[in-house]
Amino acid sequence: MQPHWVHAYWEVSLEDQQRIQDWIAGGGRCIIRVHDVTHIIFRGNNANSQFDVEIGPHDRSWYIDLWSAGKSLIADLGVRMPDGSVRVLARSNCIQTGQTWEEPDGGPR
């Protein structure tokens, strides 16, 4: 199995930094929520699947392991609250991950 990584990075305004601190004080955890939007028109709540990557409140970039290729993805930067709700600070543009091709001998290209 080959690794499939993307690099996410962001800037956070002073106002949003304060918002994050307030949410963390309320028990929240900073996350990147990755939505698989392959072959759909994403409306914010209809992803094929999604997963969260927990990050630190002062992080400004992260490498994310996607486990597979050939996907359309959108990521949210936010804070997951104790009740499971997510307070979103920013949403990425849609990205397309590349395909994995194999050589005729079965090895990865």
mmCIF file of C-alpha atoms in Angstrom:
data_model
loop_
_atom_site.group_PDB
_atom_site.id
_atom_site.type_symbol
_atom_site.label_atom_id
_atom_site.label_comp_id
_atom_site.label_asym_id
_atom_site.label_seq_id
_atom_site.Cartn_x
_atom_site.Cartn_y
_atom_site.Cartn_z
ATOM 1 C CA MET A 1 0.000 0.000 0.000
ATOM 2 C CA GLN A 2 1.357 3.407 -0.953
ATOM 3 C CA PRO A 3 1.099 6.487 1.248
ATOM 4 C CA HIS A 4 -1.120 9.317 0.031
ATOM 5 C CA TRP A 5 -0.355 12.613 1.713
ATOM 6 C CA VAL A 6 -1.525 16.201 1.333
ATOM 7 C CA HIS A 7 -0.086 19.256 3.036
ATOM 8 C CA ALA A 8 -2.555 21.740 4.521
ATOM 9 C CA TYR A 9 -1.547 25.197 5.743
ATOM 10 C CA TRP A 10 -3.449 28.239 6.989
ATOM 11 C CA GLU A 11 -3.223 31.642 8.619
ATOM 12 C CA VAL A 12 -5.426 32.589 11.550
ATOM 13 C CA SER A 13 -6.382 36.190 12.354
ATOM 14 C CA LEU A 14 -6.013 37.542 15.894
ATOM 15 C CA GLU A 15 -9.808 37.562 16.161
ATOM 16 C CA ASP A 16 -10.016 33.878 15.176
ATOM 17 C CA GLN A 17 -7.133 32.998 17.525
ATOM 18 C CA GLN A 18 -9.183 34.447 20.392
ATOM 19 C CA ARG A 19 -12.251 32.533 19.198
ATOM 20 C CA ILE A 20 -10.226 29.310 19.191
ATOM 21 C CA GLN A 21 -8.975 29.948 22.725
ATOM 22 C CA ASP A 22 -12.547 30.557 23.917
ATOM 23 C CA TRP A 23 -13.772 27.341 22.297
ATOM 24 C CA ILE A 24 -10.863 25.345 23.756
ATOM 25 C CA ALA A 25 -11.653 26.786 27.185
ATOM 26 C CA GLY A 26 -15.127 25.313 26.681
ATOM 27 C CA GLY A 27 -13.651 21.845 26.105
ATOM 28 C CA GLY A 28 -13.147 22.021 22.328
ATOM 29 C CA ARG A 29 -10.373 20.350 20.324
ATOM 30 C CA CYS A 30 -8.759 21.884 17.222
ATOM 31 C CA ILE A 31 -9.271 19.763 14.116
ATOM 32 C CA ILE A 32 -9.022 19.557 10.385
ATOM 33 C CA ARG A 33 -12.167 17.811 9.130
ATOM 34 C CA VAL A 34 -11.586 16.241 5.715
ATOM 35 C CA HIS A 35 -14.680 15.653 3.554
ATOM 36 C CA ASP A 36 -14.661 13.180 0.649
ATOM 37 C CA VAL A 37 -16.755 14.952 -1.994
ATOM 38 C CA THR A 38 -15.852 12.684 -4.916
ATOM 39 C CA HIS A 39 -18.554 12.786 -7.616
ATOM 40 C CA ILE A 40 -20.960 14.995 -5.631
ATOM 41 C CA ILE A 41 -21.901 18.655 -5.357
ATOM 42 C CA PHE A 42 -20.954 19.375 -1.745
ATOM 43 C CA ARG A 43 -23.497 21.357 0.252
ATOM 44 C CA GLY A 44 -21.701 21.286 3.603
ATOM 45 C CA ASN A 45 -23.363 18.221 5.089
ATOM 46 C CA ASN A 46 -23.551 15.594 2.345
ATOM 47 C CA ALA A 47 -19.982 14.267 2.082
ATOM 48 C CA ASN A 48 -19.468 10.640 1.047
ATOM 49 C CA SER A 49 -17.433 10.308 4.236
ATOM 50 C CA GLN A 50 -15.351 12.459 6.517
ATOM 51 C CA PHE A 51 -12.649 12.142 9.141
ATOM 52 C CA ASP A 52 -11.049 14.437 11.685
ATOM 53 C CA VAL A 53 -7.369 15.066 12.307
ATOM 54 C CA GLU A 54 -6.675 16.558 15.712
ATOM 55 C CA ILE A 55 -4.143 19.402 15.645
ATOM 56 C CA GLY A 56 -2.719 21.841 18.169
ATOM 57 C CA PRO A 57 -4.189 25.328 18.636
ATOM 58 C CA HIS A 58 -0.944 26.950 17.483
ATOM 59 C CA ASP A 59 -0.286 24.709 14.484
ATOM 60 C CA ARG A 60 -0.285 26.451 11.107
ATOM 61 C CA SER A 61 0.238 23.446 8.826
ATOM 62 C CA TRP A 62 -0.240 19.682 8.842
ATOM 63 C CA TYR A 63 0.468 16.658 6.667
ATOM 64 C CA ILE A 64 -2.642 14.505 6.278
ATOM 65 C CA ASP A 65 -2.555 10.803 5.367
ATOM 66 C CA LEU A 66 -5.483 10.118 3.012
ATOM 67 C CA TRP A 67 -5.088 6.301 2.725
ATOM 68 C CA SER A 68 -6.199 6.297 -0.927
ATOM 69 C CA ALA A 69 -5.828 8.148 -4.211
ATOM 70 C CA GLY A 70 -8.254 9.495 -6.806
ATOM 71 C CA LYS A 71 -10.438 11.564 -4.464
ATOM 72 C CA SER A 72 -12.025 15.013 -4.417
ATOM 73 C CA LEU A 73 -11.576 16.537 -0.975
ATOM 74 C CA ILE A 74 -12.561 19.635 0.968
ATOM 75 C CA ALA A 75 -11.148 20.420 4.423
ATOM 76 C CA ASP A 76 -12.542 22.498 7.278
ATOM 77 C CA LEU A 77 -10.367 24.101 9.928
ATOM 78 C CA GLY A 78 -12.262 24.298 13.170
ATOM 79 C CA VAL A 79 -12.921 23.202 16.708
ATOM 80 C CA ARG A 80 -14.896 20.092 17.650
ATOM 81 C CA MET A 81 -16.922 20.805 20.766
ATOM 82 C CA PRO A 82 -17.678 18.240 23.513
ATOM 83 C CA ASP A 83 -21.197 17.712 22.085
ATOM 84 C CA GLY A 84 -19.682 16.687 18.714
ATOM 85 C CA SER A 85 -20.589 19.874 16.859
ATOM 86 C CA VAL A 86 -17.850 21.577 14.838
ATOM 87 C CA ARG A 87 -17.307 25.310 14.772
ATOM 88 C CA VAL A 88 -15.726 25.984 11.391
ATOM 89 C CA LEU A 89 -13.246 28.826 10.957
ATOM 90 C CA ALA A 90 -12.359 28.203 7.319
ATOM 91 C CA ARG A 91 -13.133 25.846 4.445
ATOM 92 C CA SER A 92 -10.664 24.937 1.704
ATOM 93 C CA ASN A 93 -11.203 24.843 -2.005
ATOM 94 C CA CYS A 94 -11.795 21.405 -3.468
ATOM 95 C CA ILE A 95 -8.639 19.481 -4.338
ATOM 96 C CA GLN A 96 -8.235 16.420 -6.558
ATOM 97 C CA THR A 97 -5.742 13.791 -5.482
ATOM 98 C CA GLY A 98 -3.800 11.918 -8.137
ATOM 99 C CA GLN A 99 -4.328 8.345 -9.228
ATOM 100 C CA THR A 100 -1.941 5.559 -8.283
ATOM 101 C CA TRP A 101 -0.729 3.647 -11.307
ATOM 102 C CA GLU A 102 0.935 0.270 -11.277
ATOM 103 C CA GLU A 103 3.594 -0.978 -13.638
ATOM 104 C CA PRO A 104 2.788 -4.119 -15.691
ATOM 105 C CA ASP A 105 4.951 -6.145 -13.270
ATOM 106 C CA GLY A 106 2.603 -5.117 -10.439
ATOM 107 C CA GLY A 107 4.944 -2.582 -8.836
ATOM 108 C CA PRO A 108 3.953 1.028 -8.145
ATOM 109 C CA ARG A 109 4.927 3.682 -10.612
#
